[in-house]
Short mmCIF file of C-alpha atoms and ligand atoms in Angstrom, two decimals:
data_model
loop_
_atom_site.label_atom_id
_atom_site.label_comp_id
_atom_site.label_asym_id
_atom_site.label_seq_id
_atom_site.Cartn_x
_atom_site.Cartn_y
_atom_site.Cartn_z
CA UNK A 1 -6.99 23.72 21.06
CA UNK A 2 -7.89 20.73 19.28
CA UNK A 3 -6.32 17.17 18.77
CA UNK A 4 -4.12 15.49 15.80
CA UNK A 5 -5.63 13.06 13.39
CA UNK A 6 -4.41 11.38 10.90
CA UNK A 7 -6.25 10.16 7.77
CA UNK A 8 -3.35 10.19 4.88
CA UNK A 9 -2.25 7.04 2.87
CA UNK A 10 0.70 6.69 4.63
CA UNK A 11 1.65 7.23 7.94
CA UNK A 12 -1.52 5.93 9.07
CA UNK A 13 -2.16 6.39 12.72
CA UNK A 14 -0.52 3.90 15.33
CA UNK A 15 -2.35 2.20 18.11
CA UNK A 16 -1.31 3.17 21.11
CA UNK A 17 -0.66 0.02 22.89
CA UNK A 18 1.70 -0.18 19.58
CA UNK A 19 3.60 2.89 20.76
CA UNK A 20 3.38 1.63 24.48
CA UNK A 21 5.37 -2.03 23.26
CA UNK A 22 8.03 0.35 20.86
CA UNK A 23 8.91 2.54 23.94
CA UNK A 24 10.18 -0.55 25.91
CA UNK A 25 14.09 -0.36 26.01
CA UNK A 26 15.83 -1.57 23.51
CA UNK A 27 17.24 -5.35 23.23
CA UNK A 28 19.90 -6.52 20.94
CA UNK A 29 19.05 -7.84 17.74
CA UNK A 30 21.10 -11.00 18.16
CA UNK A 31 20.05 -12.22 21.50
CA UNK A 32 17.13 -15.57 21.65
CA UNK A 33 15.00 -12.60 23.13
CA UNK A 34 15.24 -11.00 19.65
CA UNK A 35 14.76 -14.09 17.72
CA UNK A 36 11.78 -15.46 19.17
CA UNK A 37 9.80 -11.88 18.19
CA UNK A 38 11.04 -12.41 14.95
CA UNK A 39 9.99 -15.95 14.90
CA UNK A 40 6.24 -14.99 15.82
CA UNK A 41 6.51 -11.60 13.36
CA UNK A 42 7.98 -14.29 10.85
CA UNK A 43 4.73 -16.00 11.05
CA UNK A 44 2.13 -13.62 11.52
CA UNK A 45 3.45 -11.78 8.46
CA UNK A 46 3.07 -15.10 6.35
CA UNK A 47 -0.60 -14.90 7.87
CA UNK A 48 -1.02 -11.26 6.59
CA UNK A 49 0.50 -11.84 2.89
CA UNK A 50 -1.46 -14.94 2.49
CA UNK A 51 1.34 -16.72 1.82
CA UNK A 52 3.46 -20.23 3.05
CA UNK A 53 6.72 -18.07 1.85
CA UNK A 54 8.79 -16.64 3.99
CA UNK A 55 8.45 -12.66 4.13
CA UNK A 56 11.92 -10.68 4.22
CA UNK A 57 11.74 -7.50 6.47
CA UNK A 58 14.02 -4.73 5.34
CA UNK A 59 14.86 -1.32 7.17
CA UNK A 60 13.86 1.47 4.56
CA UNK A 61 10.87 3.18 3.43
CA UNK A 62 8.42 1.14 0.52
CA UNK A 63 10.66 2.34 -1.84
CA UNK A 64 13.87 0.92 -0.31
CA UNK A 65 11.90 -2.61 -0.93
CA UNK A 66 10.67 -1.67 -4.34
CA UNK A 67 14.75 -1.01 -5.62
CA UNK A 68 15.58 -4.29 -3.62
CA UNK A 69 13.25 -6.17 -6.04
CA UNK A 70 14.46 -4.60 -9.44
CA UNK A 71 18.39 -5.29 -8.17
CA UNK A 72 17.96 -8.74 -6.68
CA UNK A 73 15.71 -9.84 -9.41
CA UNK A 74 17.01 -8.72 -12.97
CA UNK A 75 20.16 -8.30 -14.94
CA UNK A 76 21.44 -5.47 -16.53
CA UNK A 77 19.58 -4.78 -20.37
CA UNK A 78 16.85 -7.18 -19.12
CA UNK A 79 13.54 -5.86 -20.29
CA UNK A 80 10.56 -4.73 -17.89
CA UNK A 81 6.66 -3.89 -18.51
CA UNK A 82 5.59 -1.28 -16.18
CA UNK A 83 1.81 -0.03 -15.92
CA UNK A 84 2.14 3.43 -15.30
CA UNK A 85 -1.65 4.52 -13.78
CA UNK A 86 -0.16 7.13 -11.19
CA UNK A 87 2.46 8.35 -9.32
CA UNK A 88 3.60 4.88 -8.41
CA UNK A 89 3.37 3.73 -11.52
CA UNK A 90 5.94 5.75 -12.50
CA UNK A 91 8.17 5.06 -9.46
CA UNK A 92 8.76 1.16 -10.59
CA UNK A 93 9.60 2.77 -13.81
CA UNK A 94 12.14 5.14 -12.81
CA UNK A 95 13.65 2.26 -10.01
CA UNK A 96 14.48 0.37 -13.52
CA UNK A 97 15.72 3.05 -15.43
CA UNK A 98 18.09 4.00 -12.78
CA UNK A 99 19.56 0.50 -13.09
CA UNK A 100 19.62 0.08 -16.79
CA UNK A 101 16.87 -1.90 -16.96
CA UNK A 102 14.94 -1.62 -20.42
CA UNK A 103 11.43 -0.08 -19.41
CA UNK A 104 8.02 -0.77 -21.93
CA UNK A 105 5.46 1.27 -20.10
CA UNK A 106 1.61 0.70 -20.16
CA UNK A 107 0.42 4.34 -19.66
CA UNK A 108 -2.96 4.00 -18.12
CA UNK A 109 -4.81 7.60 -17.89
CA UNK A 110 -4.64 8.42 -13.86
CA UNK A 111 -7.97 7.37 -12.51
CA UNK A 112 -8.77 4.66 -15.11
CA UNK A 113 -7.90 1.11 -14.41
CA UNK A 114 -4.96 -1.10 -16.41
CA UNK A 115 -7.04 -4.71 -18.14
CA UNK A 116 -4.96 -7.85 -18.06
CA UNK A 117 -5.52 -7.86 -21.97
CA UNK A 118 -2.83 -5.35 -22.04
CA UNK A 119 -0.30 -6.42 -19.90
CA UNK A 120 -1.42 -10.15 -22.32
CA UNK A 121 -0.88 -7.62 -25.68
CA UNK A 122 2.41 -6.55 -23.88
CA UNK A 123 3.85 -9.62 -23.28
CA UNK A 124 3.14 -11.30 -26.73
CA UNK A 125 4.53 -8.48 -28.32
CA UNK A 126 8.18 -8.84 -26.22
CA UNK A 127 7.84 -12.09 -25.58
CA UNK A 128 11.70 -11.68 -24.02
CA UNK A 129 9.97 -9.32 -20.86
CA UNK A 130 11.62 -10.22 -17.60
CA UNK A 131 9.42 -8.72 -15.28
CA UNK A 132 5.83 -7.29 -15.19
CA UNK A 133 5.73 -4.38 -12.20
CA UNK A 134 2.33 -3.27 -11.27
CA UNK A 135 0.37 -1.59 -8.33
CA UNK A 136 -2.18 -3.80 -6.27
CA UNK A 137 -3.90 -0.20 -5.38
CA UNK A 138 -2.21 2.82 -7.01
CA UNK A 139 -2.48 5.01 -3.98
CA UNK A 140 -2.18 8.52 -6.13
CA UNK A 141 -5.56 7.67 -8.10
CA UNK A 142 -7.64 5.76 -5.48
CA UNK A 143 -7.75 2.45 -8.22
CA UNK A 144 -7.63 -1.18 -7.44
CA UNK A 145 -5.67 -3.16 -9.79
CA UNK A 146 -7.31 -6.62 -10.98
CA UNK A 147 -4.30 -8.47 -9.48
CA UNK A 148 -6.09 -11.91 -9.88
CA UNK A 149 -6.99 -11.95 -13.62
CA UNK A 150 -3.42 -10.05 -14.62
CA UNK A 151 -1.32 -13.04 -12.59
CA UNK A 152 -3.56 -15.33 -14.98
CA UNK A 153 -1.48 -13.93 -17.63
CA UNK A 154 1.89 -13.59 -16.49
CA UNK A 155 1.55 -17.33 -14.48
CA UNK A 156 1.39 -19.07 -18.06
CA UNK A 157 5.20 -17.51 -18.80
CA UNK A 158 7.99 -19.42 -17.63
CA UNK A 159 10.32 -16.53 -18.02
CA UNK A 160 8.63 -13.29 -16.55
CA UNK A 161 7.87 -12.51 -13.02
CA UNK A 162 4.70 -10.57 -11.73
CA UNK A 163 5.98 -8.15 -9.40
CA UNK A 164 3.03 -6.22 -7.16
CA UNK A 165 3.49 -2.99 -4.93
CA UNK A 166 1.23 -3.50 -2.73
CA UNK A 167 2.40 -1.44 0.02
CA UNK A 168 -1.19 0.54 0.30
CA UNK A 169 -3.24 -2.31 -0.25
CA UNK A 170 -1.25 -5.45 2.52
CA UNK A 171 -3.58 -5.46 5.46
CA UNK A 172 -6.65 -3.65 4.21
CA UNK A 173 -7.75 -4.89 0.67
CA UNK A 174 -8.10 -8.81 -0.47
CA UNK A 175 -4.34 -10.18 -1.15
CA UNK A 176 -4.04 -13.97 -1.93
CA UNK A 177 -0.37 -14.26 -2.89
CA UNK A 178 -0.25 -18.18 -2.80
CA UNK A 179 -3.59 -18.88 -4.89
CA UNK A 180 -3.34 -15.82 -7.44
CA UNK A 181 0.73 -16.78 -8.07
CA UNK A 182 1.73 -12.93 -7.45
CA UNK A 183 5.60 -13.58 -7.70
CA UNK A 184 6.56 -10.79 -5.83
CA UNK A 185 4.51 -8.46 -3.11
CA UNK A 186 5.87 -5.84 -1.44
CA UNK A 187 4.58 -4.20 1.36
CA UNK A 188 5.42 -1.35 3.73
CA UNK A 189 4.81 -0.53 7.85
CA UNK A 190 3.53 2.80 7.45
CA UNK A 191 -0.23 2.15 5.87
CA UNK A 192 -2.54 -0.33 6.74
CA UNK A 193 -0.23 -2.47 8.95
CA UNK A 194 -0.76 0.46 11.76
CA UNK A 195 3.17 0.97 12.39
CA UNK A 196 5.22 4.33 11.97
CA UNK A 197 7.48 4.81 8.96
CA UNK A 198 10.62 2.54 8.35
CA UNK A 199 9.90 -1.10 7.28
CA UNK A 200 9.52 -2.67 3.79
CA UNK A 201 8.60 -6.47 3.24
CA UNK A 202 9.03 -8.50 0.12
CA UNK A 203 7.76 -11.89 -0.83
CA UNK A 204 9.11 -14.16 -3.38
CA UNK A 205 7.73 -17.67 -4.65
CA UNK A 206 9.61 -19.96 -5.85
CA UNK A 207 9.66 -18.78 -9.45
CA UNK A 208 11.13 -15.38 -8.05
CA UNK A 209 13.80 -16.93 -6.24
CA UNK A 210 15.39 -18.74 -9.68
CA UNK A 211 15.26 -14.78 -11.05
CA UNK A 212 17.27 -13.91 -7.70
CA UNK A 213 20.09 -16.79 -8.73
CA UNK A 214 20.27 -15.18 -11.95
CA UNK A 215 20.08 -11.83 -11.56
CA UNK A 216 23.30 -9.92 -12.05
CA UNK A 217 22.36 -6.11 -11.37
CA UNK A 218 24.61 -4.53 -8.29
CA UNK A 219 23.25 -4.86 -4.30
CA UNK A 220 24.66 -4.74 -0.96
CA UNK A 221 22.19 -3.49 1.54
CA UNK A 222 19.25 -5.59 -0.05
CA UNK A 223 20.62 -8.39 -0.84
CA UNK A 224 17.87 -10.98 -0.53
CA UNK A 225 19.64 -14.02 -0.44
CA UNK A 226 21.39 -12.97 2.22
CA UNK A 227 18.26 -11.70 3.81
CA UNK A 228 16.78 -15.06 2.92
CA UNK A 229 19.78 -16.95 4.96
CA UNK A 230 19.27 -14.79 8.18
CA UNK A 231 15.87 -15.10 8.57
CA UNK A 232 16.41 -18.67 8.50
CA UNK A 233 18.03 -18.43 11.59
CA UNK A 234 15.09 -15.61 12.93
CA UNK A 235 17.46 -13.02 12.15
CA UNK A 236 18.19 -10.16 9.87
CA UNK A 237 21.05 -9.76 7.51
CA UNK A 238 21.87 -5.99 9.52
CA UNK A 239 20.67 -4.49 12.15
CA UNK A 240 16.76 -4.50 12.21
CA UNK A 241 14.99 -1.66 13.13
CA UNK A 242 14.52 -3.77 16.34
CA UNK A 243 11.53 -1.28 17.87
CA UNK A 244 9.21 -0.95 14.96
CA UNK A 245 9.37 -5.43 14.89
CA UNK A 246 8.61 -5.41 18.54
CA UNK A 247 5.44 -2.71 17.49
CA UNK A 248 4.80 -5.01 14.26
CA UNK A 249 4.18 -7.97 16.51
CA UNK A 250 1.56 -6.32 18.65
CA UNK A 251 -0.15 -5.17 15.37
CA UNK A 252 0.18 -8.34 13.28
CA UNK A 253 -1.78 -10.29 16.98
CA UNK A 254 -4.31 -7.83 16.39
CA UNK A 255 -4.55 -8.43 12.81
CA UNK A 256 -4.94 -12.13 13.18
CA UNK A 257 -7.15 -12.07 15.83
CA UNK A 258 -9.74 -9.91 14.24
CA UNK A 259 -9.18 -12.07 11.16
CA UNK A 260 -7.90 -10.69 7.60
CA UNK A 261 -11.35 -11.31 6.05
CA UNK A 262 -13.01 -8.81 8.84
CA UNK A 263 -10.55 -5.92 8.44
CA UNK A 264 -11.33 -5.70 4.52
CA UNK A 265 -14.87 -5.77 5.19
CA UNK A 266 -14.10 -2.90 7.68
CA UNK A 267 -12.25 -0.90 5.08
CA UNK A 268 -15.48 -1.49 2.73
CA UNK A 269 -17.78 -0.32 5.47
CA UNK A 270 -15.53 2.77 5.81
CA UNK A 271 -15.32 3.57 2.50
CA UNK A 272 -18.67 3.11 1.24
CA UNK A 273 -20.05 5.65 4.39
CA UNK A 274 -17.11 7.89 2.72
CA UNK A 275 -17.52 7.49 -0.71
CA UNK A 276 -21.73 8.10 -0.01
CA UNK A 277 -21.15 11.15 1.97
CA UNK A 278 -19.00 13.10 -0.44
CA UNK A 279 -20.96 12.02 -3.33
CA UNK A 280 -23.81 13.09 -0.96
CA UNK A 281 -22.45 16.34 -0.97
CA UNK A 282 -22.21 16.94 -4.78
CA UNK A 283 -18.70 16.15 -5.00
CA UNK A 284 -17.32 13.54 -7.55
CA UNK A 285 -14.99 10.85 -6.56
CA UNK A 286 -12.31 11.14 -9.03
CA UNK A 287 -11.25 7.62 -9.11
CA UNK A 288 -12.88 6.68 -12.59
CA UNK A 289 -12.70 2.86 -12.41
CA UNK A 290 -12.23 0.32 -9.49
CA UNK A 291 -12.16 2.55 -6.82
CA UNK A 292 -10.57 1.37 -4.04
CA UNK A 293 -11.12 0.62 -0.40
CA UNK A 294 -8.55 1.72 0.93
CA UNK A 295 -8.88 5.43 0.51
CA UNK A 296 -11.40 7.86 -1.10
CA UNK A 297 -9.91 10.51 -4.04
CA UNK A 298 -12.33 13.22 -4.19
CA UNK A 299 -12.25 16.17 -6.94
CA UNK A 300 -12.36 19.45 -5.24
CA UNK A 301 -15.19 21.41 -6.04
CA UNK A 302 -14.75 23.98 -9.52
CA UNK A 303 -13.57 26.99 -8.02
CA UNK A 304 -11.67 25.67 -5.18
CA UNK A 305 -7.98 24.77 -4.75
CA UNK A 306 -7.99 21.26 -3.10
CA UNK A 307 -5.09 21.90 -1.33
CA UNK A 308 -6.86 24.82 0.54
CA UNK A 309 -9.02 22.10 1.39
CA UNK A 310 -6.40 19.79 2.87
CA UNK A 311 -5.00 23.39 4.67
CA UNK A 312 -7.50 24.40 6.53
CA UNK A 313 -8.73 20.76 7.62
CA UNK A 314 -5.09 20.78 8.79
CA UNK A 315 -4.75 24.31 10.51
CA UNK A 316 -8.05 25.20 12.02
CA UNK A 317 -9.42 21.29 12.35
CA UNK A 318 -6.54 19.43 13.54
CA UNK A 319 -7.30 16.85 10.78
CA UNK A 320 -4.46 15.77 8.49
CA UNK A 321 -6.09 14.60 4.85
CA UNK A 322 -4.04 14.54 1.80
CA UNK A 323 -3.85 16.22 -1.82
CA UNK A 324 -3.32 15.50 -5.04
CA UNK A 325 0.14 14.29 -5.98
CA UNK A 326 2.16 15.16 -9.51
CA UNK A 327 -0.53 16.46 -11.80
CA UNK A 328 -3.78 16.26 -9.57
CA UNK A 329 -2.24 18.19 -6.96
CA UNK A 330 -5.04 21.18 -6.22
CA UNK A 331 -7.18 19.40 -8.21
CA UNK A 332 -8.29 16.10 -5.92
CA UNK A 333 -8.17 15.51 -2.45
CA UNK A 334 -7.36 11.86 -1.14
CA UNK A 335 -9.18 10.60 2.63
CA UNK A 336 -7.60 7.60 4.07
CA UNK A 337 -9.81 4.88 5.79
CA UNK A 338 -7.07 2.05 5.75
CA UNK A 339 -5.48 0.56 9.22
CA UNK A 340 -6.56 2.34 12.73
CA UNK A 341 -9.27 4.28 11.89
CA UNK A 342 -12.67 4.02 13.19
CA UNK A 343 -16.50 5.16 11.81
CA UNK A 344 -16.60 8.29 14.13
CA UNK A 345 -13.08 9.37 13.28
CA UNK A 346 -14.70 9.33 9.51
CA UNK A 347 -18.36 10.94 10.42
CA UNK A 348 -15.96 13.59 12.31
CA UNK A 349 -13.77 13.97 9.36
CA UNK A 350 -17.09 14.85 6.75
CA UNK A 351 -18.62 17.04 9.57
CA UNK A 352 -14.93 18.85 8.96
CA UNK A 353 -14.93 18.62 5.55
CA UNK A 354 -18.63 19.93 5.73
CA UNK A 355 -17.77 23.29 7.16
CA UNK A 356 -14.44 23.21 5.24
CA UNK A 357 -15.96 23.64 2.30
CA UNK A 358 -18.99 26.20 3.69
CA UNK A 359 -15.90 28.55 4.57
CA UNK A 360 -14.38 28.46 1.08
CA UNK A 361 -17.78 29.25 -0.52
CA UNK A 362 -19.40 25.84 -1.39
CA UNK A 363 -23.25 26.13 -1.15
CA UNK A 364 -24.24 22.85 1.43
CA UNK A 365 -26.72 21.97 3.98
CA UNK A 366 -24.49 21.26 7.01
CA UNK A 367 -25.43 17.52 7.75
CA UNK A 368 -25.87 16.46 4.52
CA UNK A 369 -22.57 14.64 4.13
CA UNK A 370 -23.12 13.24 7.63
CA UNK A 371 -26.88 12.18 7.08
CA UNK A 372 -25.50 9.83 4.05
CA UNK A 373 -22.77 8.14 5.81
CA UNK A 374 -24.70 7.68 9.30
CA UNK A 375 -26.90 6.13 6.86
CA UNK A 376 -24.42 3.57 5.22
CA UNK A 377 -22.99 2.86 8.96
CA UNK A 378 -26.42 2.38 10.34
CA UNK A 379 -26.33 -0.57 8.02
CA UNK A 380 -25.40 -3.71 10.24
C1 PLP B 401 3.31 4.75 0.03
C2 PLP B 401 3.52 3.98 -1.21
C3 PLP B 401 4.79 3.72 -1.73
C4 PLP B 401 6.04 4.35 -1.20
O1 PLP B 401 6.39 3.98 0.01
P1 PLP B 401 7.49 4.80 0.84
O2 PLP B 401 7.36 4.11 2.14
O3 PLP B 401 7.07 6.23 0.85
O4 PLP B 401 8.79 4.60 0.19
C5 PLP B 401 4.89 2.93 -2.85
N1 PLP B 401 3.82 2.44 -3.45
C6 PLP B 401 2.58 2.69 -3.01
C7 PLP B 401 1.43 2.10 -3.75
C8 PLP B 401 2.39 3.46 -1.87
O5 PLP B 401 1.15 3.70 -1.43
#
């Protein structure tokens, strides 16, 4: 017998008295009960995105809010610079292609980190870009995007928009979208804001919003002016998905009481006891440049198939971890700290990994992963 946990970059595990507040039964979505949690999510969400604009909440996956921006905010032929470091890189630029929307890509090799001078080389180059689309963490490579210096660039354009994904990143890593100027953020429920699948926010300044009058690509489900309109009047446009708000409001109270500042030194704490241990244990993170707090990308050991790894933490542990995706899969393995995790949860999850990788051949000490991040957590 053992127990389920959860330590993937999306779903992230939910607090229970999270679950507890989504199991109440159901209210309708137009009644003042309805309206006054989405007045106080309204709020709190402004709180969490660091923002004094209002926050649209959409019922998809990321990805539904990711399409909502390239529809609502460009026209067709309109041209778009995409930085391609990973897997979600390459999702922005497939969104635009599927809409007609002229795509320059930055490839960035997957583990290495994109410099503002390019997206600056980019943009004097085609002076006539609409829209810059970046990651604030590419989740597939474990790298942290220098959101505040590329905004730098793209603020001094009248005519292009800086568009971040920062669905991995809201909640757990440093996100001032007021005082950089990030045009658009989106974000998603399933990572660090603690909820289960099924949400996607997006936030647009000012700037954003004359793109929205203009654009002229198709939309009907995410329509953001509409979306704009309803929320308003503490509504939504459709139907909500009225339980995962009513669990979003518990978590957002927790996030603003602990404070915003707190939680990311949390993640940091996490991920420096992770990122010690493994490198502790002769493994090499595989994130090259800027790794991330949010999660720790480890390459497997030569010899071993990562995703034996993530297998047998999964099937004789109880501990889901996750692989590599697209071209890294067998090759890295990715351990999430982000949202409700805790430091045992993590010292558990190297003790795991520990005997994991004695099993599949790897010469260790048993300990000496735990020794180094007992070490970094004995750290006040
Ligand atoms: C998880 C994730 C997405 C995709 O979100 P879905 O909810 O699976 O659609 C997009 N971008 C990043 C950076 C992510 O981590």
């Amino acid at each position: 017998m053992f127990k389920y946990y959860l330590f993937t970059p999306g779903p992230t595990p939910v607090p229970p008295k999270t679950s507890l507040a989504m199991a109440a039964p159901i209210i309708h979505h137009r009644s003042p009960q309805f309206a006054t949690v989405l007045a106080e999510v309204k709020e709190n969400l402004k709180y969490v995105f660091q923002t004094q604009n209002d926050v649209l909440i959409l019922a998809s996956s990321g990805t539904g809010g990711m399409e909502g921006v390239v529809t609502n905010t460009l026209s067709p032929g309109d041209k778009a610079l995409v930085v391609r470091a990973g897997k979600f890189g390459e999702r922005w630029a497939e969104i635009c292609k599927a809409y007609g929307v002229e795509v320059l890509n930055i490839d960035v090799e997957w583990g290495r980190c994109v410099k503002a001078e390019q997206i600056a080389h980019g943009l004097d180059k085609n002076p006539e870009i609409k829209a810059v689309f970046v990651q604030a963490h590419e989740t597939s490579t474990g790298v942290k995007f220098p959101l505040k210096e590329i905004a730098e660039v793209v603020k001094k354009r009248e005519t292009t928009i800086l568009v971040v994904d920062a669905i991995s990143a809201l909640g757990a890593m440093e996100i001032k979208t007021d005082e950089w100027g990030l045009d658009v953020v989106v974000g998603g429920s399933q990572k660090a804001l603690m909820l289960p699948p099924g949400l996607a926010f997006v936030c647009l300044n000012e700037k954003a919003w004359r793109f929205v009058e203009e654009s002229r690509l198709p939309k009907y489900y995410f329509d953001f002016s509409k979306e704009k309109k309803s929320l308003e009047k503490n509504q939504t446009a459709y139907t909500p998905a009225v339980s995962l708000i009513i669990g979003l409001r518990e978590n957002l109270r927790q996030i603003k009481q602990i404070g915003l500042e707190n939680i990311v030194k949390y993640h940091q704490r996490l991920s420096d006891g992770v990122k010690m241990a493994v490198k502790a244990m002769g493994l090499s993170i595989f994130t090259k440049e800027n790794p991330s707090e949010v999660l720790t990308a480890v390459e497997a050991p030569k010899g071993i198939d990562a995703q034996m790894i993530v297998k047998k933490l999964r099937e004789e542990y109880g501990i889901t971890i996750a692989g590599g995706q697209s071209q890294l899969k067998g090759r890295i393995f990715r351990i999430s700290h982000m949202g409700y995790t805790d430091e045992h949860e993590m010292v558990m999850t190297i003790a795991a990994l520990e005997r994991v990788l004695i099993e599949l051949g790897y010469e260790l000490i048993p300990g000496t992963g735990v020794k180094a991040i007992q070490q970094i957590l004995l750290q006040k």
